[in-house]
Amino acid sequence: MSNIVTLTTDFGLQDHYVSVMKAVMLEVSPDLRFIDISHQIPPQDIMAGAWVLKNASMEFPPGTVHLVVVDPGVGTERHAVAVKIQDQLFVGPDNGIFSLIGDEYEYEAYRLSNSKFWKKKPSNTFHGRDIFAPVAAHLANGVSLSDLGEPVEELVTYRWAVPISDRDGIQGWVIHIDRYGNLVTNITSEMIRESVNSSRFRIYAGNTILDKIVPTFNSVEDGEPAAYIGSSDTLEIAINKGNAQEMLGVQKGAQISIIIQK
Amino acid sequence: MSNIVTLTTDFGLQDHYVSVMKAVMLEVSPDLRFIDISHQIPPQDIMAGAWVLKNASMEFPPGTVHLVVVDPGVGTERHAVAVKIQDQLFVGPDNGIFSLIGDEYEYEAYRLSNSKFWKKKPSNTFHGRDIFAPVAAHLANGVSLSDLGEPVEELVTYRWAVPISDRDGIQGWVIHIDRYGNLVTNITSEMIRESVNSSRFRIYAGNTILDKIVPTFNSVEDGEPAAYIGSSDTLEIAINKGNAQEMLGVQKGAQISIIIQK
Amino acid sequence: MSNIVTLTTDFGLQDHYVSVMKAVMLEVSPDLRFIDISHQIPPQDIMAGAWVLKNASMEFPPGTVHLVVVDPGVGTERHAVAVKIQDQLFVGPDNGIFSLIGDEYEYEAYRLSNSKFWKKKPSNTFHGRDIFAPVAAHLANGVSLSDLGEPVEELVTYRWAVPISDRDGIQGWVIHIDRYGNLVTNITSEMIRESVNSSRFRIYAGNTILDKIVPTFNSVEDGEPAAYIGSSDTLEIAINKGNAQEMLGVQKGAQISIIIQK
């Protein structure tokens, strides 16, 4: 085990919620080390949480436990789960938050039904503190997944907008906009290699049309838009030294098309 | 000792202030581990700091040191103190920040008058770095409270608006609004059990009237208001999948009444 | 070595960028401890990053590695460097971010040209993850600077507005505005001692004129402006219990003058 627990939540940093989860985990296992992935997931935005989780989690040392609490359905029928994907462990609500990782890798999942690993008398509204955090600490301590509860065949999967590729080109979507206003799409470099190959093409993003993919946003003049393969290995659109979201007027969820010129 | 130091400040995360305090503590004691409770306490808002501190601190392992710097009176007559409450240690200004914990538990307090545990030549404006942080590190190192200075009989206590209960019902206040816009009141579940018991009642929050307490905000339809006992064991009012502060127009400090129907 | 790595970036806390750098470093060196200096440097604001870095870094234990990624020129000609200043180590882009520390201390710098210490196949847009982070971890592990690449004679230096002192007084600038709205200038206490000495003087900040330097902002009435020597040992102007930026209408970069009265 790595004794590392990461945290990904929509709790923000103003309230006591994040630190209380850490306190509860330290009670279970005093030597844990914490890495905050993000607590600024927009409130209850499962898609944003899934994206951040996919990009951060798989880089951690083997045995790292990832505690994930973006949980609009707390206190309802949604299940709590622990999931093993390759050499990483995850704990959180089964509400689609694991969709993007679960699409890409094989997984092994268990329902958190064994209350022995919970806090006593869990509240109805803060399962992060009362169920997920103590279970994460026990996992980091070496408790095995199968002790936590019964196996789950299939995790809830969000039907994310997946990019579509045909002989005319590729239709994808802005899946994330980062702090700089860069538009991150779900069109992978592999799709572009296979579909577009050496053809001439146009990229449509809002009212802006681009006709090439450059190495990086710095490859164009200041204030100009650039399409390039970003650090998540998908197509991104940015303005060199500017904010593409504001300057192109393109929002999360917007369609991005690559049309092959014949 | 747990070698854990938590930090609660109104410094925000943009400036160097928080990290300099950690650097100073590491100089005193290189193996300390830090847990940030919050640095987003609204500037100089002692009430907000006291609320966050109360909800987070008492869950930590025995011997944890809590460094608290919400300090509008830095450089004035206000005293600096170290406080022991149950098995937790606190360091900060004696300005009311410990009111909510001090109301609930016995405490033992000492004034920080022994400059041997301070940074040399403390500034007038940054006692966090120059006095509180080094003292916190020495405490975590095992220095005893009585070495820090003379005992303090009574800590400064803010006369917080306390809820009032009579045969007509309960008058309380919104003591905190969290990131989701949930209204957290100071009306405890115990007061409700004792005062309201099995009577019919109405809850007044701004222009909204509720007539029952449900298990959680998810117990009502999307967009509907719900009153429930929150994770701090007090009455909360929320909108399921919405923002109660915005939708009900209720601010921090607003009165919340529970009126018994006769 | 201290096995401590600090992080200073303009990545914000919403995205996965910061945590991925930590994951990469933990792969290289599993026992590292991280201290976040700030991830809220305004996007691509090298001057703000340099200011925060100068005020935080030199207080850390000997051997601390400071990873700095404010990098508008990523993927262009700008070089990546490692720098030793006194007993502290720094890794980041050579774009002026080390100007303020480099002005004050001797340094020894090396270009990061040895790709053996990088991540395999670095991206064009995220050198923080692919080059700076692994190099920082190797440095913390004991790799010596001269193994990283060839020596650099002189680092890029921003020609910051430096304060000017003559027999009429001192002209300086607001170099930073903190969370409280306090105006931090680059006029040092030493300049004031030497230039103004015991003469009568006036301080001009926007339309506000002050005629004395007080011990701290709390030395004046609530709502009144105060000039005092702040915790960075430079002149600051604040409003007691108020926001000087808003109330005096003074922005970052504004000129502040101290004029000697004859």
XYZ file of N, CA, C and O in Angstrom, chain C residues 6-88:
332
model
N 7.966 22.488 -2.497
C 6.865 23.447 -2.520
C 6.398 23.637 -3.958
O 7.139 23.357 -4.901
N 5.153 24.113 -4.112
C 4.605 24.346 -5.453
C 4.029 25.751 -5.549
O 3.244 26.158 -4.684
N 4.398 26.460 -6.603
C 3.863 27.790 -6.891
C 3.458 27.811 -8.357
O 4.306 27.653 -9.231
N 2.159 27.940 -8.628
C 1.695 27.898 -10.018
C 0.540 28.878 -10.226
O -0.004 29.432 -9.268
N 0.165 29.025 -11.493
C -1.049 29.773 -11.838
C -2.135 28.803 -12.325
O -3.007 29.179 -13.089
N -2.083 27.553 -11.852
C -2.999 26.509 -12.346
C -4.398 26.596 -11.738
O -5.320 25.964 -12.228
N -4.554 27.325 -10.643
C -5.827 27.281 -9.939
C -6.014 25.923 -9.284
O -5.162 25.025 -9.404
N -7.149 25.761 -8.594
C -7.373 24.543 -7.819
C -8.517 23.709 -8.369
O -8.914 22.725 -7.771
N -9.074 24.111 -9.520
C -10.226 23.408 -10.041
C -9.827 22.197 -10.885
O -10.466 21.157 -10.840
N -8.766 22.348 -11.652
C -8.368 21.316 -12.600
C -7.467 20.264 -11.950
O -7.140 20.367 -10.778
N -7.086 19.267 -12.738
C -6.267 18.178 -12.217
C -4.764 18.489 -12.288
O -3.949 17.673 -11.876
N -4.394 19.655 -12.791
C -2.993 19.927 -13.122
C -2.052 19.810 -11.924
O -0.978 19.207 -12.007
N -2.419 20.412 -10.800
C -1.530 20.395 -9.636
C -1.335 18.970 -9.124
O -0.215 18.529 -8.860
N -2.433 18.228 -9.013
C -2.325 16.892 -8.424
C -1.556 15.937 -9.329
O -0.875 15.034 -8.836
N -1.651 16.123 -10.628
C -0.881 15.257 -11.526
C 0.614 15.491 -11.345
O 1.399 14.534 -11.371
N 1.014 16.731 -11.127
C 2.439 16.981 -10.877
C 2.885 16.276 -9.600
O 3.983 15.724 -9.529
N 2.020 16.291 -8.579
C 2.377 15.598 -7.335
C 2.477 14.090 -7.564
O 3.375 13.427 -7.042
N 1.548 13.539 -8.357
C 1.586 12.105 -8.657
C 2.892 11.738 -9.351
O 3.548 10.745 -9.001
N 3.281 12.548 -10.322
C 4.525 12.297 -11.056
C 5.727 12.340 -10.108
O 6.628 11.494 -10.178
N 5.727 13.288 -9.202
C 6.846 13.377 -8.255
C 6.873 12.197 -7.301
O 7.947 11.699 -6.946
N 5.688 11.730 -6.875
C 5.644 10.580 -5.967
C 6.125 9.310 -6.656
O 6.659 8.411 -6.000
N 5.925 9.223 -7.974
C 6.458 8.066 -8.712
C 7.983 8.039 -8.636
O 8.596 6.995 -8.507
N 8.596 9.241 -8.723
C 10.057 9.335 -8.667
C 10.550 9.106 -7.243
O 11.552 8.431 -7.013
N 9.816 9.649 -6.275
C 10.313 9.665 -4.899
C 9.135 9.592 -3.940
O 8.510 10.590 -3.624
N 8.790 8.372 -3.493
C 7.521 8.151 -2.791
C 7.382 8.863 -1.451
O 6.270 8.987 -0.939
N 8.486 9.334 -0.859
C 8.384 9.904 0.484
C 8.353 11.426 0.510
O 8.422 12.031 1.581
N 8.243 12.055 -0.647
C 8.205 13.513 -0.684
C 7.032 14.054 0.107
O 5.974 13.434 0.189
N 7.240 15.251 0.666
C 6.153 15.985 1.309
C 5.953 17.295 0.563
O 6.938 17.949 0.208
N 4.705 17.649 0.330
C 4.414 18.822 -0.497
C 3.847 19.959 0.345
O 3.009 19.735 1.222
N 4.307 21.166 0.070
C 3.712 22.374 0.643
C 3.279 23.256 -0.531
O 4.111 23.647 -1.354
N 1.995 23.558 -0.624
C 1.507 24.454 -1.665
C 1.774 25.894 -1.242
O 1.258 26.329 -0.204
N 2.575 26.608 -2.018
C 2.748 28.039 -1.725
C 1.534 28.790 -2.257
O 0.806 29.422 -1.512
N 1.289 28.706 -3.549
C 0.055 29.261 -4.104
C -0.181 28.671 -5.480
O 0.760 28.460 -6.242
N -1.444 28.372 -5.774
C -1.836 28.009 -7.145
C -2.764 29.055 -7.724
O -3.364 28.857 -8.772
N -2.888 30.168 -7.008
C -3.807 31.234 -7.408
C -3.047 32.444 -7.949
O -3.582 33.559 -7.920
N -1.813 32.240 -8.392
C -1.140 33.330 -9.100
C -2.036 33.690 -10.292
O -2.507 32.787 -10.981
N -2.324 34.995 -10.522
C -3.183 35.308 -11.668
C -2.574 34.707 -12.953
O -1.358 34.723 -13.112
N -3.418 34.145 -13.848
C -2.899 33.433 -15.018
C -1.780 34.200 -15.731
O -1.965 35.339 -16.134
N -0.623 33.579 -15.831
C 0.512 34.062 -16.611
C 1.109 35.359 -16.070
O 1.842 36.047 -16.779
N 0.847 35.682 -14.815
C 1.352 36.915 -14.210
C 2.693 36.635 -13.519
O 2.762 36.283 -12.341
N 3.766 36.787 -14.286
C 5.106 36.449 -13.798
C 5.500 37.330 -12.614
O 6.103 36.865 -11.648
N 5.117 38.614 -12.668
C 5.472 39.534 -11.591
C 4.839 39.096 -10.262
O 5.498 39.084 -9.217
N 3.562 38.711 -10.306
C 2.891 38.259 -9.085
C 3.544 36.986 -8.557
O 3.736 36.822 -7.347
N 3.896 36.078 -9.460
C 4.557 34.845 -9.041
C 5.903 35.120 -8.394
O 6.248 34.526 -7.362
N 6.657 36.044 -8.990
C 7.979 36.376 -8.448
C 7.861 36.957 -7.043
O 8.675 36.664 -6.160
N 6.836 37.761 -6.822
C 6.632 38.388 -5.512
C 6.299 37.343 -4.440
O 6.880 37.321 -3.353
N 5.369 36.474 -4.754
C 4.981 35.428 -3.799
C 6.177 34.520 -3.494
O 6.464 34.204 -2.339
N 6.901 34.140 -4.547
C 8.041 33.243 -4.389
C 9.111 33.868 -3.488
O 9.648 33.212 -2.590
N 9.416 35.131 -3.745
C 10.434 35.830 -2.946
C 10.063 35.836 -1.462
O 10.911 35.671 -0.594
N 8.780 36.032 -1.171
C 8.372 36.180 0.220
C 8.216 34.861 0.958
O 8.217 34.834 2.183
N 8.036 33.785 0.201
C 7.819 32.491 0.864
C 9.070 31.622 0.882
O 9.384 31.001 1.889
N 9.798 31.568 -0.215
C 10.742 30.469 -0.410
C 11.916 30.466 0.568
O 12.310 29.390 1.042
N 12.474 31.634 0.857
C 13.733 31.633 1.596
C 13.568 31.261 3.070
O 14.556 31.092 3.792
N 12.322 31.096 3.530
C 12.069 30.720 4.927
C 12.068 29.205 5.142
O 11.950 28.744 6.281
N 12.163 28.432 4.069
C 12.019 26.976 4.217
C 13.321 26.316 4.684
O 14.404 26.887 4.547
N 13.204 25.103 5.228
C 14.396 24.389 5.686
C 15.400 24.186 4.540
O 14.991 24.080 3.378
N 16.680 24.132 4.864
C 17.710 23.899 3.842
C 17.392 22.674 2.994
O 16.904 21.664 3.509
N 17.668 22.775 1.688
C 17.445 21.642 0.801
C 16.043 21.544 0.251
O 15.749 20.633 -0.523
N 15.165 22.448 0.654
C 13.810 22.435 0.090
C 13.878 22.734 -1.405
O 14.652 23.576 -1.843
N 13.058 22.012 -2.180
C 12.977 22.243 -3.628
C 11.695 23.010 -3.922
O 10.617 22.610 -3.476
N 11.805 24.101 -4.654
C 10.650 24.935 -4.998
C 10.323 24.763 -6.475
O 11.095 25.186 -7.340
N 9.187 24.140 -6.746
C 8.720 23.925 -8.123
C 7.825 25.094 -8.495
O 6.831 25.361 -7.813
N 8.180 25.804 -9.574
C 7.490 27.034 -9.943
C 7.021 26.925 -11.381
O 7.826 26.751 -12.297
N 5.702 26.991 -11.602
C 5.195 26.903 -12.971
C 4.208 28.030 -13.244
O 2.990 27.868 -13.093
N 4.749 29.178 -13.601
C 3.972 30.261 -14.202
C 4.665 30.449 -15.529
O 5.777 30.975 -15.571
N 4.073 29.981 -16.598
C 4.858 29.635 -17.782
C 4.129 29.976 -19.078
O 3.834 29.099 -19.885
N 3.861 31.284 -19.320
C 3.147 31.641 -20.543
C 3.891 31.217 -21.813
O 3.260 31.029 -22.849
N 5.207 31.020 -21.730
C 5.970 30.684 -22.933
C 6.214 29.205 -23.119
O 7.082 28.812 -23.889
N 5.431 28.334 -22.437
C 5.642 26.884 -22.561
C 5.626 26.474 -24.039
O 4.800 26.943 -24.810
N 6.568 25.631 -24.422
C 6.614 25.144 -25.796
C 7.346 26.072 -26.753
O 7.490 25.760 -27.926
N 7.811 27.228 -26.260
C 8.584 28.135 -27.126
C 10.068 28.039 -26.762
O 10.498 27.115 -26.084
N 10.814 29.064 -27.148
C 12.263 29.079 -26.962
C 12.693 29.227 -25.500
O 13.849 28.984 -25.190
N 11.827 29.714 -24.644
C 12.262 29.954 -23.265
C 12.873 28.673 -22.680
O 12.446 27.588 -22.978
N 13.886 28.838 -21.866
C 14.554 27.672 -21.311
C 13.943 27.241 -19.981
O 13.300 28.024 -19.293
N 14.181 25.975 -19.661
C 13.804 25.438 -18.351
C 15.080 25.383 -17.522
O 16.128 24.986 -18.027
N 14.995 25.783 -16.257
C 16.209 25.855 -15.438
C 16.015 25.298 -14.029
O 14.885 25.219 -13.524
N 17.133 24.926 -13.432
C 17.197 24.647 -11.989
C 18.201 25.632 -11.410
O 19.228 25.904 -12.030
N 17.885 26.181 -10.237
C 18.670 27.267 -9.658
C 18.915 26.979 -8.188
O 18.006 26.539 -7.484
N 20.140 27.217 -7.750
C 20.452 27.100 -6.320
C 20.700 28.500 -5.782
O 21.504 29.256 -6.330
N 19.965 28.875 -4.754
C 20.141 30.181 -4.118
C 20.258 29.929 -2.625
O 19.323 29.400 -2.010
N 21.416 30.274 -2.068
C 21.742 29.906 -0.689
C 21.456 28.409 -0.515
O 21.981 27.624 -1.309
N 20.654 28.015 0.459
C 20.444 26.572 0.645
C 19.107 26.104 0.082
O 18.607 25.041 0.449
N 18.520 26.894 -0.822
C 17.234 26.530 -1.430
C 17.431 26.172 -2.905
O 18.283 26.759 -3.574
